[in-house]
Amino acid sequence: MKPCPCGSGLAYTECCEPYITGVRTPLTAEALMRSRYSAYVEHAVDYIIATSAVNQEEAKGEIDVQQTRNWSEQSRWLGLKILSVIQGGPEDAQGTVEFEATYERNGLRDIHHERARFKKQNSRWFYEEGDIVPETVVRTEPKVGRNAPCPCGSGKKYKHCCGA
């Protein structure tokens, strides 16, 4: 029994696969988000496109299908973490899901952190748009001054060594 890539703890055949194959439709924005992640893992790009934007004609013009396919197929998907859900329930018309999707591509590990907005139309959820949440880099070591000795141990001033 293959576990679902979305991390729900259920089997893929009982979790996201019925959504991706069109047997069922997700009842919540979070369920759609999880199934879209699983679609990236399973390379089901048609599902990703079909669940993007309420206006499908607009979506076709804004989505680079080949780039989406490349990202799906050239990445090794490592996990999905749902950080928060605002609305997006069965009775809601819109919702927001903040998530982190961890993947590896070209030997580099990365985390796609997004705050995604979903909208329901005709009883179906669609991905509307999302904002990438920037990562704040926090310095763990004190800043090296220009005239301080270089931390590499060369004996030179930082500005004449690694700071050049």
XYZ file of N, CA and C in Angstrom, residues 15-157:
429
model
N -6.602 8.722 -0.662
C -6.433 10.130 -0.317
C -6.503 11.009 -1.568
N -5.395 11.227 -2.215
C -5.324 12.178 -3.329
C -5.601 11.591 -4.708
N -5.339 10.305 -4.897
C -5.534 9.715 -6.226
C -6.956 9.902 -6.766
N -8.022 9.715 -5.958
C -9.374 9.921 -6.504
C -9.607 11.349 -7.007
N -8.945 12.334 -6.404
C -9.069 13.719 -6.880
C -8.343 13.883 -8.210
N -7.121 13.373 -8.267
C -6.287 13.532 -9.458
C -6.896 12.806 -10.654
N -7.523 11.671 -10.429
C -8.132 10.911 -11.529
C -9.549 11.379 -11.856
N -10.101 12.296 -11.063
C -11.429 12.844 -11.344
C -12.585 12.046 -10.775
N -12.289 11.053 -9.947
C -13.344 10.249 -9.331
C -14.104 11.075 -8.286
N -13.369 11.918 -7.552
C -13.959 12.797 -6.537
C -13.395 14.198 -6.702
N -14.058 15.171 -6.088
C -13.517 16.535 -6.061
C -13.225 16.909 -4.612
N -12.134 17.631 -4.369
C -11.790 18.031 -2.997
C -12.875 18.920 -2.391
N -13.201 18.660 -1.129
C -14.242 19.422 -0.449
C -13.709 20.660 0.252
N -12.386 20.733 0.429
C -11.785 21.870 1.132
C -10.588 22.393 0.337
N -10.201 23.622 0.647
C -9.016 24.208 0.017
C -7.766 23.408 0.395
N -7.689 22.951 1.635
C -6.532 22.161 2.056
C -6.456 20.842 1.293
N -7.592 20.196 1.087
C -7.602 18.940 0.328
C -7.128 19.187 -1.102
N -7.541 20.316 -1.694
C -7.063 20.637 -3.040
C -5.564 20.896 -3.018
N -5.085 21.625 -2.003
C -3.652 21.905 -1.898
C -2.865 20.603 -1.801
N -3.309 19.701 -0.957
C -2.623 18.416 -0.787
C -2.631 17.614 -2.088
N -3.762 17.610 -2.783
C -3.841 16.841 -4.033
C -2.982 17.476 -5.123
N -2.843 18.792 -5.121
C -1.975 19.451 -6.109
C -0.510 19.097 -5.832
N -0.126 19.044 -4.560
C 1.240 18.614 -4.233
C 1.452 17.179 -4.725
N 0.495 16.301 -4.436
C 0.607 14.913 -4.886
C 0.670 14.835 -6.405
N -0.029 15.733 -7.083
C 0.016 15.757 -8.552
C 1.417 16.129 -9.042
N 2.091 17.025 -8.345
C 3.481 17.330 -8.705
C 4.350 16.083 -8.522
N 4.158 15.386 -7.423
C 4.944 14.181 -7.152
C 4.682 13.113 -8.214
N 3.416 12.957 -8.611
C 3.012 11.922 -9.568
C 3.103 12.402 -11.018
N 3.548 13.633 -11.235
C 3.692 14.234 -12.565
C 2.363 14.323 -13.310
N 1.293 14.598 -12.583
C -0.043 14.756 -13.162
C -0.278 16.236 -13.468
N 0.447 16.740 -14.442
C 0.437 18.171 -14.761
C -0.937 18.628 -15.242
N -1.672 17.771 -15.937
C -3.018 18.144 -16.404
C -3.923 18.501 -15.228
N -3.783 17.786 -14.115
C -4.585 18.085 -12.920
C -4.188 19.438 -12.337
N -2.903 19.714 -12.314
C -2.425 21.000 -11.789
C -3.016 22.136 -12.610
N -2.999 22.003 -13.916
C -3.554 23.026 -14.802
C -5.063 23.125 -14.620
N -5.753 21.996 -14.568
C -7.212 21.978 -14.454
C -7.712 22.584 -13.150
N -6.891 22.569 -12.107
C -7.325 23.115 -10.814
C -6.740 24.501 -10.557
N -6.146 25.099 -11.591
C -5.560 26.439 -11.470
C -6.519 27.477 -12.007
N -6.830 28.457 -11.203
C -7.648 29.618 -11.573
C -9.068 29.226 -11.951
N -9.972 30.071 -11.550
C -11.381 29.849 -11.819
C -11.649 30.013 -13.311
N -11.008 30.988 -13.932
C -11.170 31.225 -15.360
C -10.109 30.430 -16.100
N -10.475 29.294 -16.640
C -9.518 28.407 -17.292
C -8.832 29.047 -18.491
N -9.512 29.926 -19.210
C -8.879 30.598 -20.352
C -7.754 31.501 -19.874
N -7.996 32.207 -18.762
C -6.942 33.042 -18.176
C -5.780 32.172 -17.719
N -6.103 31.056 -17.097
C -5.070 30.169 -16.565
C -4.173 29.657 -17.678
N -4.742 29.308 -18.818
C -3.950 28.783 -19.937
C -2.922 29.801 -20.402
N -3.279 31.081 -20.355
C -2.347 32.117 -20.785
C -1.277 32.432 -19.760
N -1.556 32.179 -18.480
C -0.631 32.551 -17.422
C 0.261 31.405 -16.953
N -0.090 30.175 -17.248
C 0.661 29.030 -16.755
C 1.561 28.495 -17.864
N 2.830 28.381 -17.553
C 3.772 27.780 -18.488
C 3.738 26.278 -18.242
N 3.009 25.566 -19.089
C 2.787 24.136 -18.898
C 4.105 23.367 -18.940
N 4.977 23.709 -19.881
C 6.244 22.985 -19.993
C 7.118 23.223 -18.761
N 7.141 24.450 -18.269
C 7.927 24.745 -17.066
C 7.355 23.993 -15.863
N 6.035 23.922 -15.760
C 5.389 23.180 -14.684
C 5.737 21.704 -14.783
N 5.695 21.165 -15.997
C 6.045 19.751 -16.224
C 7.508 19.493 -15.845
N 8.399 20.403 -16.253
C 9.823 20.247 -15.930
C 10.050 20.256 -14.424
N 9.404 21.198 -13.724
C 9.572 21.286 -12.266
C 9.084 19.995 -11.619
N 7.952 19.488 -12.081
C 7.401 18.260 -11.527
C 8.330 17.072 -11.770
N 8.774 16.913 -13.020
C 9.535 15.729 -13.399
C 11.004 15.774 -13.002
N 11.570 16.970 -12.915
C 12.996 17.083 -12.615
C 13.280 17.245 -11.123
N 12.240 17.241 -10.328
C 12.405 17.395 -8.882
C 12.140 16.068 -8.180
N 12.834 15.880 -7.085
C 12.547 14.756 -6.186
C 11.826 15.370 -5.009
N 10.556 15.069 -4.881
C 9.691 15.699 -3.883
C 9.874 14.994 -2.541
N 10.170 15.787 -1.508
C 10.562 15.232 -0.213
C 9.508 15.371 0.873
N 8.513 16.240 0.676
C 7.471 16.348 1.696
C 6.701 17.648 1.643
N 5.507 17.586 2.184
C 4.615 18.745 2.270
C 4.309 19.004 3.738
N 4.370 20.270 4.110
C 4.049 20.666 5.486
C 3.028 21.800 5.410
N 1.835 21.567 5.948
C 0.799 22.602 5.991
C 1.053 23.424 7.254
N 1.265 24.737 7.086
C 1.579 25.610 8.213
C 0.343 26.274 8.803
N -0.599 26.658 7.943
C -1.831 27.260 8.445
C -2.917 27.186 7.378
N -4.157 27.177 7.842
C -5.319 27.171 6.955
C -6.283 28.215 7.483
N -6.676 29.134 6.611
C -7.655 30.161 6.969
C -8.855 29.963 6.059
N -9.996 29.711 6.644
C -11.226 29.385 5.924
C -10.972 28.196 5.003
N -11.640 28.151 3.855
C -11.431 27.072 2.902
C -12.161 25.788 3.241
N -13.148 25.868 4.129
C -13.926 24.683 4.487
C -15.006 24.391 3.457
N -15.758 23.321 3.652
C -16.795 22.940 2.686
C -17.851 24.016 2.428
N -18.117 24.855 3.422
C -19.145 25.890 3.267
C -18.569 27.242 2.843
N -17.247 27.375 2.796
C -16.613 28.652 2.454
C -16.506 28.825 0.942
N -16.328 30.076 0.529
C -16.153 30.385 -0.896
C -14.694 30.679 -1.232
N -13.903 30.910 -0.205
C -12.476 31.158 -0.423
C -11.693 30.679 0.782
N -10.402 30.510 0.578
C -9.553 30.047 1.664
C -8.095 30.272 1.338
N -7.276 30.228 2.377
C -5.834 30.408 2.238
C -5.132 29.265 2.948
N -4.139 28.706 2.270
C -3.346 27.627 2.845
C -1.881 28.025 2.729
N -1.210 28.117 3.871
C 0.227 28.389 3.874
C 0.936 27.049 4.024
N 1.912 26.808 3.154
C 2.562 25.500 3.145
C 4.031 25.619 2.765
N 4.750 24.545 3.051
C 6.128 24.379 2.605
C 6.227 23.049 1.881
N 6.704 23.095 0.646
C 6.947 21.876 -0.134
C 8.459 21.742 -0.286
N 8.999 20.680 0.244
C 10.448 20.456 0.184
C 10.754 19.549 -0.999
N 11.769 19.940 -1.760
C 12.145 19.156 -2.930
C 13.637 19.294 -3.194
N 14.127 18.417 -4.048
C 15.530 18.457 -4.454
C 15.560 18.479 -5.976
N 16.356 19.391 -6.521
C 16.472 19.518 -7.975
C 17.912 19.853 -8.312
N 18.460 19.149 -9.268
C 19.857 19.346 -9.680
C 20.802 19.255 -8.488
N 20.505 18.351 -7.569
C 21.358 18.132 -6.413
C 21.214 19.159 -5.305
N 20.324 20.133 -5.475
C 20.128 21.165 -4.455
C 18.766 20.986 -3.789
N 18.783 21.013 -2.474
C 17.539 20.901 -1.694
C 16.968 22.298 -1.492
N 15.641 22.433 -1.656
C 15.002 23.741 -1.506
C 13.635 23.555 -0.850
N 13.131 24.645 -0.307
C 11.796 24.655 0.281
C 10.988 25.740 -0.411
N 9.877 25.336 -1.023
C 8.948 26.275 -1.644
C 7.927 26.644 -0.564
N 8.022 27.871 -0.040
C 7.137 28.341 1.031
C 6.171 29.339 0.405
N 4.903 29.000 0.432
C 3.893 29.816 -0.249
C 2.656 29.991 0.615
N 2.025 31.144 0.454
C 0.710 31.416 1.037
C -0.244 31.435 -0.154
N -0.982 30.338 -0.343
C -1.810 30.149 -1.531
C -3.268 30.486 -1.247
N -3.882 31.154 -2.212
C -5.296 31.514 -2.090
C -6.122 30.648 -3.051
N -7.246 30.180 -2.524
C -8.135 29.296 -3.268
C -9.524 29.909 -3.314
N -10.253 29.610 -4.375
C -11.606 30.130 -4.544
C -12.497 28.993 -5.025
N -13.725 28.985 -4.515
C -14.676 27.957 -4.924
C -15.654 28.555 -5.928
N -15.865 27.814 -7.021
C -16.851 28.219 -8.015
C -17.587 26.974 -8.473
N -18.913 27.051 -8.511
C -19.748 25.911 -8.895
C -19.400 24.658 -8.071
N -19.246 24.858 -6.775
C -18.962 23.788 -5.810
C -17.600 23.119 -5.997
N -16.679 23.735 -6.753
C -15.339 23.179 -6.955
C -14.293 24.198 -6.526
N -13.256 23.693 -5.851
C -12.156 24.538 -5.417
C -11.129 24.687 -6.541
N -10.556 25.904 -6.652
C -9.499 26.200 -7.611
C -8.391 26.970 -6.916
N -7.167 26.717 -7.338
C -6.025 27.521 -6.895
C -6.117 28.839 -7.641
N -6.153 29.944 -6.892
C -6.287 31.254 -7.522
C -4.923 31.895 -7.748
N -4.169 32.071 -6.683
C -2.822 32.636 -6.773
C -2.123 32.450 -5.436
N -0.831 32.691 -5.441
C -0.072 32.530 -4.208
C 1.055 33.524 -4.111
N 1.489 33.749 -2.905
C 2.626 34.633 -2.638
C 3.734 33.806 -2.014
N 4.917 33.922 -2.577
C 6.080 33.254 -2.010
C 6.424 33.977 -0.712
N 6.638 33.230 0.341
C 7.013 33.805 1.634
C 8.538 33.817 1.684
N 9.122 35.019 1.717
C 10.587 35.081 1.691
C 11.198 34.550 2.979
N 12.385 33.990 2.827
C 13.105 33.466 3.989
C 14.011 34.570 4.523
N 13.934 34.836 5.797
C 14.793 35.822 6.425
C 16.068 35.124 6.875
N 17.187 35.607 6.371
C 18.475 35.027 6.745
C 18.965 35.746 7.996
N 19.260 34.984 9.021
C 19.738 35.539 10.280
C 21.209 35.152 10.449
N 22.040 36.158 10.630
C 23.466 35.917 10.810
C 23.700 35.259 12.166
N 24.428 34.152 12.166
C 24.707 33.454 13.424
C 26.040 33.892 14.019
N 26.931 34.401 13.199
C 28.241 34.874 13.652
C 28.252 36.396 13.610
N 29.061 37.043 14.426
C 29.138 38.500 14.350
C 29.735 38.931 13.013
N 29.342 40.111 12.564
C 29.834 40.643 11.299
C 31.331 40.952 11.434
N 32.086 40.606 10.384
C 33.526 40.859 10.387
C 33.759 42.259 9.836
N 34.486 43.080 10.577
C 34.813 44.435 10.115
C 35.875 44.411 9.030
N 35.911 45.443 8.210
C 36.863 45.514 7.094
C 38.315 45.398 7.556
N 38.619 46.023 8.680
C 40.005 46.048 9.163
C 40.316 44.960 10.196
N 39.336 44.086 10.437
C 39.559 42.989 11.394
C 40.384 41.893 10.719
N 41.059 41.080 11.525
C 41.786 39.940 10.940
C 40.796 39.023 10.231
N 41.202 38.474 9.093
C 40.326 37.603 8.312
C 40.059 36.315 9.099
N 38.793 35.901 9.185
C 38.462 34.689 9.947
C 39.012 33.400 9.319
N 39.544 33.469 8.084
C 40.082 32.254 7.456
C 41.440 31.885 8.051
N 42.053 32.812 8.831
C 43.321 32.506 9.492
C 44.558 32.861 8.685
N 44.406 33.635 7.608
C 45.552 33.974 6.753
C 46.502 34.972 7.404
N 45.998 35.716 8.395
C 46.808 36.763 9.014
C 46.625 38.112 8.357
N 45.937 38.165 7.240
C 45.694 39.423 6.537
C 44.435 40.066 7.102
N 44.270 41.360 6.790
C 43.016 42.023 7.127
C 41.931 41.445 6.219
